[in-house]
């Protein structure tokens, strides 16, 4: 199973959305690596819409090899900078997989990404509570990840679905009486939670 995910989140400048999206897809195709490119269609008011490239790695040494290869390739560095010049913001995060996901057959059309901010000192307990929720669900198997660096109080849950109707079904289960105790446990361990919804533009199996 994948053990690490390199997320590159770009917020295009006005008028640059399509060109940034197309170049991110072209870059992923050239890497011959598992991953996907998605763009947000719904997010919280304090989050800018973004295009996200997610690169999948089996081990931390594989991540390091990728970083070394990028830094030693002037064309790759120039391409990264050229793409960044058409963006208002570029954020890079390396995520460690805590619990793997099960994606729809043929790959997801939408990705629902939830970010939970744990109370100080409660991140480990939050991971446990989210794993319990994951195991209790019948309609989805969320991917649970944490950042290798950055805000160490954040725990992420990602669900891939083939349609918005499927996402609605999952939402109905999460708000059901059966799941309520798990949700209440998570609520008691967090100070904030936000969710974004993205369409998968391109996915690669490597």
Short mmCIF file of N, CA and C in Angstrom, two decimals, residues 3-109:
data_model
loop_
_atom_site.label_atom_id
_atom_site.label_comp_id
_atom_site.label_asym_id
_atom_site.label_seq_id
_atom_site.Cartn_x
_atom_site.Cartn_y
_atom_site.Cartn_z
N UNK A 3 2.56 4.54 1.27
CA UNK A 3 2.89 4.96 2.63
C UNK A 3 3.05 6.47 2.77
N UNK A 4 3.28 7.16 1.64
CA UNK A 4 3.47 8.61 1.67
C UNK A 4 2.82 9.24 0.45
N UNK A 5 2.35 10.47 0.63
CA UNK A 5 1.75 11.23 -0.45
C UNK A 5 2.36 12.62 -0.45
N UNK A 6 2.90 13.04 -1.59
CA UNK A 6 3.42 14.40 -1.73
C UNK A 6 2.32 15.24 -2.37
N UNK A 7 1.78 16.18 -1.61
CA UNK A 7 0.73 17.07 -2.10
C UNK A 7 1.34 18.40 -2.53
N UNK A 8 1.00 18.84 -3.73
CA UNK A 8 1.40 20.16 -4.21
C UNK A 8 0.12 20.92 -4.53
N UNK A 9 -0.16 21.91 -3.71
CA UNK A 9 -1.42 22.67 -3.81
C UNK A 9 -1.14 24.04 -4.41
N UNK A 10 -1.75 24.33 -5.55
CA UNK A 10 -1.51 25.60 -6.24
C UNK A 10 -2.81 26.37 -6.36
N UNK A 11 -2.73 27.66 -6.06
CA UNK A 11 -3.86 28.57 -6.26
C UNK A 11 -3.54 29.44 -7.47
N UNK A 12 -4.18 29.18 -8.61
CA UNK A 12 -3.85 29.94 -9.83
C UNK A 12 -4.23 31.42 -9.71
N UNK A 13 -3.48 32.25 -10.39
CA UNK A 13 -3.85 33.65 -10.52
C UNK A 13 -5.12 33.76 -11.37
N UNK A 14 -5.88 34.84 -11.23
CA UNK A 14 -7.08 35.02 -12.07
C UNK A 14 -6.73 34.89 -13.56
N UNK A 15 -7.51 34.10 -14.27
CA UNK A 15 -7.29 33.91 -15.70
C UNK A 15 -6.29 32.83 -16.04
N UNK A 16 -5.67 32.20 -15.02
CA UNK A 16 -4.63 31.20 -15.26
C UNK A 16 -5.06 29.79 -14.87
N UNK A 17 -6.33 29.62 -14.50
CA UNK A 17 -6.77 28.31 -14.01
C UNK A 17 -6.51 27.19 -15.02
N UNK A 18 -6.97 27.36 -16.24
CA UNK A 18 -6.88 26.27 -17.21
C UNK A 18 -5.44 25.94 -17.58
N UNK A 19 -4.61 26.96 -17.74
CA UNK A 19 -3.22 26.69 -18.11
C UNK A 19 -2.47 26.00 -16.98
N UNK A 20 -2.74 26.40 -15.73
CA UNK A 20 -2.10 25.74 -14.58
C UNK A 20 -2.58 24.30 -14.48
N UNK A 21 -3.87 24.08 -14.66
CA UNK A 21 -4.41 22.73 -14.60
C UNK A 21 -3.79 21.84 -15.68
N UNK A 22 -3.74 22.33 -16.91
CA UNK A 22 -3.19 21.54 -18.02
C UNK A 22 -1.72 21.20 -17.79
N UNK A 23 -0.95 22.16 -17.28
CA UNK A 23 0.47 21.90 -17.07
C UNK A 23 0.71 20.94 -15.91
N UNK A 24 -0.17 20.98 -14.90
CA UNK A 24 -0.02 20.01 -13.82
C UNK A 24 -0.31 18.60 -14.32
N UNK A 25 -1.29 18.47 -15.19
CA UNK A 25 -1.59 17.16 -15.77
C UNK A 25 -0.43 16.69 -16.63
N UNK A 26 0.12 17.57 -17.45
CA UNK A 26 1.26 17.22 -18.30
C UNK A 26 2.46 16.78 -17.46
N UNK A 27 2.68 17.47 -16.34
CA UNK A 27 3.80 17.12 -15.47
C UNK A 27 3.62 15.74 -14.87
N UNK A 28 2.42 15.44 -14.38
CA UNK A 28 2.17 14.12 -13.80
C UNK A 28 2.35 13.03 -14.85
N UNK A 29 1.87 13.26 -16.06
CA UNK A 29 2.04 12.28 -17.13
C UNK A 29 3.52 12.00 -17.40
N UNK A 30 4.34 13.03 -17.33
CA UNK A 30 5.77 12.89 -17.63
C UNK A 30 6.53 12.14 -16.53
N UNK A 31 5.97 12.09 -15.33
CA UNK A 31 6.68 11.48 -14.20
C UNK A 31 6.57 9.96 -14.17
N UNK A 32 5.58 9.40 -14.85
CA UNK A 32 5.34 7.95 -14.82
C UNK A 32 5.25 7.45 -13.38
N UNK A 33 4.43 8.16 -12.62
CA UNK A 33 4.28 7.86 -11.19
C UNK A 33 2.81 7.86 -10.80
N UNK A 34 2.40 6.99 -9.87
CA UNK A 34 1.01 7.00 -9.43
C UNK A 34 0.65 8.34 -8.78
N UNK A 35 -0.57 8.78 -9.05
CA UNK A 35 -1.02 10.02 -8.45
C UNK A 35 -2.23 10.57 -9.18
N UNK A 36 -2.62 11.78 -8.82
CA UNK A 36 -3.76 12.40 -9.49
C UNK A 36 -3.65 13.92 -9.42
N UNK A 37 -4.40 14.56 -10.30
CA UNK A 37 -4.55 16.02 -10.29
C UNK A 37 -6.03 16.32 -10.15
N UNK A 38 -6.38 17.17 -9.19
CA UNK A 38 -7.77 17.52 -8.95
C UNK A 38 -7.90 19.01 -8.72
N UNK A 39 -9.11 19.54 -8.92
CA UNK A 39 -9.35 20.96 -8.66
C UNK A 39 -10.61 21.11 -7.83
N UNK A 40 -10.61 22.08 -6.93
CA UNK A 40 -11.70 22.23 -5.98
C UNK A 40 -12.92 22.87 -6.63
N UNK A 41 -14.09 22.36 -6.22
CA UNK A 41 -15.37 22.92 -6.67
C UNK A 41 -16.19 23.42 -5.48
N UNK A 42 -15.71 23.13 -4.27
CA UNK A 42 -16.36 23.64 -3.06
C UNK A 42 -15.37 23.60 -1.91
N UNK A 43 -15.26 24.71 -1.20
CA UNK A 43 -14.37 24.77 -0.05
C UNK A 43 -14.85 25.84 0.92
N UNK A 44 -14.24 25.88 2.10
CA UNK A 44 -14.67 26.84 3.11
C UNK A 44 -14.31 28.26 2.68
N UNK A 45 -14.97 29.24 3.29
CA UNK A 45 -14.79 30.64 2.88
C UNK A 45 -13.37 31.14 3.11
N UNK A 46 -12.65 30.53 4.05
CA UNK A 46 -11.29 30.99 4.32
C UNK A 46 -10.23 30.18 3.57
N UNK A 47 -10.66 29.39 2.59
CA UNK A 47 -9.73 28.61 1.77
C UNK A 47 -9.92 28.98 0.30
N UNK A 48 -8.83 29.29 -0.38
CA UNK A 48 -8.90 29.58 -1.80
C UNK A 48 -9.08 28.29 -2.59
N UNK A 49 -9.82 28.38 -3.70
CA UNK A 49 -9.91 27.24 -4.60
C UNK A 49 -8.53 26.89 -5.13
N UNK A 50 -8.24 25.60 -5.27
CA UNK A 50 -6.88 25.19 -5.61
C UNK A 50 -6.88 24.00 -6.56
N UNK A 51 -5.75 23.83 -7.21
CA UNK A 51 -5.46 22.65 -8.02
C UNK A 51 -4.41 21.85 -7.27
N UNK A 52 -4.70 20.59 -7.01
CA UNK A 52 -3.81 19.77 -6.18
C UNK A 52 -3.26 18.59 -6.97
N UNK A 53 -1.95 18.46 -6.95
CA UNK A 53 -1.30 17.26 -7.48
C UNK A 53 -0.90 16.39 -6.29
N UNK A 54 -1.32 15.14 -6.31
CA UNK A 54 -0.98 14.18 -5.25
C UNK A 54 -0.12 13.08 -5.86
N UNK A 55 1.12 12.97 -5.39
CA UNK A 55 2.06 11.95 -5.87
C UNK A 55 2.18 10.87 -4.81
N UNK A 56 2.09 9.61 -5.22
CA UNK A 56 2.03 8.49 -4.29
C UNK A 56 3.36 7.75 -4.26
N UNK A 57 3.83 7.44 -3.03
CA UNK A 57 5.11 6.76 -2.84
C UNK A 57 4.93 5.57 -1.90
N UNK A 58 5.71 4.54 -2.13
CA UNK A 58 5.63 3.34 -1.30
C UNK A 58 6.49 3.43 -0.04
N UNK A 59 7.52 4.26 -0.07
CA UNK A 59 8.44 4.33 1.06
C UNK A 59 9.05 5.72 1.16
N UNK A 60 9.61 6.03 2.33
CA UNK A 60 10.24 7.34 2.53
C UNK A 60 11.51 7.46 1.70
N UNK A 61 12.20 6.36 1.45
CA UNK A 61 13.40 6.41 0.61
C UNK A 61 13.03 6.73 -0.83
N UNK A 62 11.87 6.27 -1.26
CA UNK A 62 11.39 6.59 -2.60
C UNK A 62 11.08 8.08 -2.72
N UNK A 63 10.55 8.65 -1.65
CA UNK A 63 10.30 10.10 -1.62
C UNK A 63 11.62 10.86 -1.74
N UNK A 64 12.61 10.42 -0.97
CA UNK A 64 13.92 11.10 -1.00
C UNK A 64 14.55 11.01 -2.38
N UNK A 65 14.45 9.86 -3.02
CA UNK A 65 15.00 9.70 -4.38
C UNK A 65 14.31 10.67 -5.35
N UNK A 66 13.00 10.83 -5.17
CA UNK A 66 12.26 11.75 -6.03
C UNK A 66 12.74 13.19 -5.82
N UNK A 67 12.93 13.58 -4.56
CA UNK A 67 13.42 14.93 -4.26
C UNK A 67 14.80 15.16 -4.86
N UNK A 68 15.68 14.17 -4.72
CA UNK A 68 17.04 14.29 -5.26
C UNK A 68 17.01 14.42 -6.79
N UNK A 69 16.16 13.63 -7.43
CA UNK A 69 16.08 13.66 -8.89
C UNK A 69 15.54 15.01 -9.37
N UNK A 70 14.58 15.54 -8.64
CA UNK A 70 14.02 16.86 -9.00
C UNK A 70 15.08 17.94 -8.89
N UNK A 71 15.79 17.96 -7.77
CA UNK A 71 16.77 19.03 -7.54
C UNK A 71 17.93 18.98 -8.52
N UNK A 72 18.25 17.80 -9.03
CA UNK A 72 19.38 17.66 -9.96
C UNK A 72 18.96 17.82 -11.42
N UNK A 73 17.67 18.12 -11.64
CA UNK A 73 17.16 18.28 -13.00
C UNK A 73 16.79 19.74 -13.24
N UNK A 74 17.66 20.52 -13.91
CA UNK A 74 17.38 21.95 -14.11
C UNK A 74 16.07 22.21 -14.84
N UNK A 75 15.72 21.33 -15.79
CA UNK A 75 14.47 21.53 -16.53
C UNK A 75 13.26 21.37 -15.62
N UNK A 76 13.33 20.40 -14.69
CA UNK A 76 12.23 20.19 -13.76
C UNK A 76 12.08 21.38 -12.82
N UNK A 77 13.21 21.91 -12.34
CA UNK A 77 13.17 23.07 -11.45
C UNK A 77 12.62 24.29 -12.18
N UNK A 78 13.06 24.51 -13.42
CA UNK A 78 12.56 25.64 -14.20
C UNK A 78 11.06 25.50 -14.46
N UNK A 79 10.62 24.27 -14.78
CA UNK A 79 9.20 24.05 -15.01
C UNK A 79 8.37 24.34 -13.77
N UNK A 80 8.90 23.95 -12.62
CA UNK A 80 8.21 24.22 -11.34
C UNK A 80 8.09 25.72 -11.12
N UNK A 81 9.18 26.45 -11.36
CA UNK A 81 9.17 27.90 -11.16
C UNK A 81 8.25 28.60 -12.15
N UNK A 82 8.26 28.14 -13.41
CA UNK A 82 7.39 28.74 -14.42
C UNK A 82 5.92 28.57 -14.05
N UNK A 83 5.59 27.39 -13.57
CA UNK A 83 4.21 27.13 -13.16
C UNK A 83 3.84 27.97 -11.93
N UNK A 84 4.78 28.10 -11.00
CA UNK A 84 4.53 28.88 -9.79
C UNK A 84 4.30 30.36 -10.11
N UNK A 85 4.91 30.85 -11.20
CA UNK A 85 4.74 32.26 -11.55
C UNK A 85 3.32 32.59 -11.98
N UNK A 86 2.53 31.58 -12.32
CA UNK A 86 1.13 31.78 -12.68
C UNK A 86 0.19 31.50 -11.51
N UNK A 87 0.76 31.41 -10.31
CA UNK A 87 -0.04 31.10 -9.12
C UNK A 87 0.11 32.19 -8.05
N UNK A 88 -0.93 32.38 -7.27
CA UNK A 88 -0.86 33.28 -6.12
C UNK A 88 -0.23 32.60 -4.92
N UNK A 89 -0.32 31.28 -4.87
CA UNK A 89 0.21 30.53 -3.73
C UNK A 89 0.54 29.11 -4.15
N UNK A 90 1.65 28.60 -3.64
CA UNK A 90 2.03 27.20 -3.84
C UNK A 90 2.39 26.62 -2.49
N UNK A 91 1.74 25.55 -2.11
CA UNK A 91 2.00 24.91 -0.82
C UNK A 91 2.35 23.44 -1.05
N UNK A 92 3.41 22.99 -0.41
CA UNK A 92 3.87 21.61 -0.59
C UNK A 92 3.85 20.91 0.76
N UNK A 93 3.23 19.73 0.80
CA UNK A 93 3.18 18.96 2.04
C UNK A 93 3.43 17.49 1.75
N UNK A 94 4.21 16.88 2.63
CA UNK A 94 4.44 15.44 2.59
C UNK A 94 3.58 14.80 3.67
N UNK A 95 2.70 13.89 3.26
CA UNK A 95 1.77 13.25 4.18
C UNK A 95 2.14 11.79 4.37
N UNK A 96 2.01 11.32 5.61
CA UNK A 96 2.22 9.91 5.94
C UNK A 96 0.87 9.22 6.08
N UNK A 97 0.74 8.09 5.42
CA UNK A 97 -0.52 7.36 5.44
C UNK A 97 -0.63 6.57 6.75
N UNK A 98 -1.71 6.82 7.50
CA UNK A 98 -2.00 6.09 8.73
C UNK A 98 -2.91 4.91 8.45
N UNK A 99 -3.96 5.17 7.66
CA UNK A 99 -4.91 4.12 7.26
C UNK A 99 -5.17 4.27 5.77
N UNK A 100 -5.06 3.18 5.00
CA UNK A 100 -5.27 3.27 3.55
C UNK A 100 -6.76 3.39 3.21
N UNK A 101 -7.02 3.71 1.97
CA UNK A 101 -8.40 3.87 1.51
C UNK A 101 -8.77 2.77 0.53
N UNK A 102 -10.03 2.70 0.22
CA UNK A 102 -10.54 1.88 -0.87
C UNK A 102 -11.26 2.81 -1.82
N UNK A 103 -10.73 2.97 -3.04
CA UNK A 103 -11.31 3.88 -4.00
C UNK A 103 -12.30 3.14 -4.91
N UNK A 104 -13.23 3.88 -5.54
CA UNK A 104 -14.19 3.24 -6.44
C UNK A 104 -13.49 2.54 -7.60
N UNK A 105 -14.09 1.49 -8.08
CA UNK A 105 -13.55 0.78 -9.24
C UNK A 105 -13.50 1.74 -10.43
N UNK A 106 -12.34 1.79 -11.08
CA UNK A 106 -12.16 2.72 -12.18
C UNK A 106 -11.65 4.08 -11.73
N UNK A 107 -11.51 4.26 -10.42
CA UNK A 107 -11.00 5.52 -9.88
C UNK A 107 -12.10 6.49 -9.53
N UNK A 108 -11.82 7.42 -8.61
CA UNK A 108 -12.84 8.38 -8.17
C UNK A 108 -13.04 9.52 -9.16
N UNK A 109 -14.26 10.05 -9.18
CA UNK A 109 -14.55 11.27 -9.94
C UNK A 109 -14.39 12.49 -9.03
#
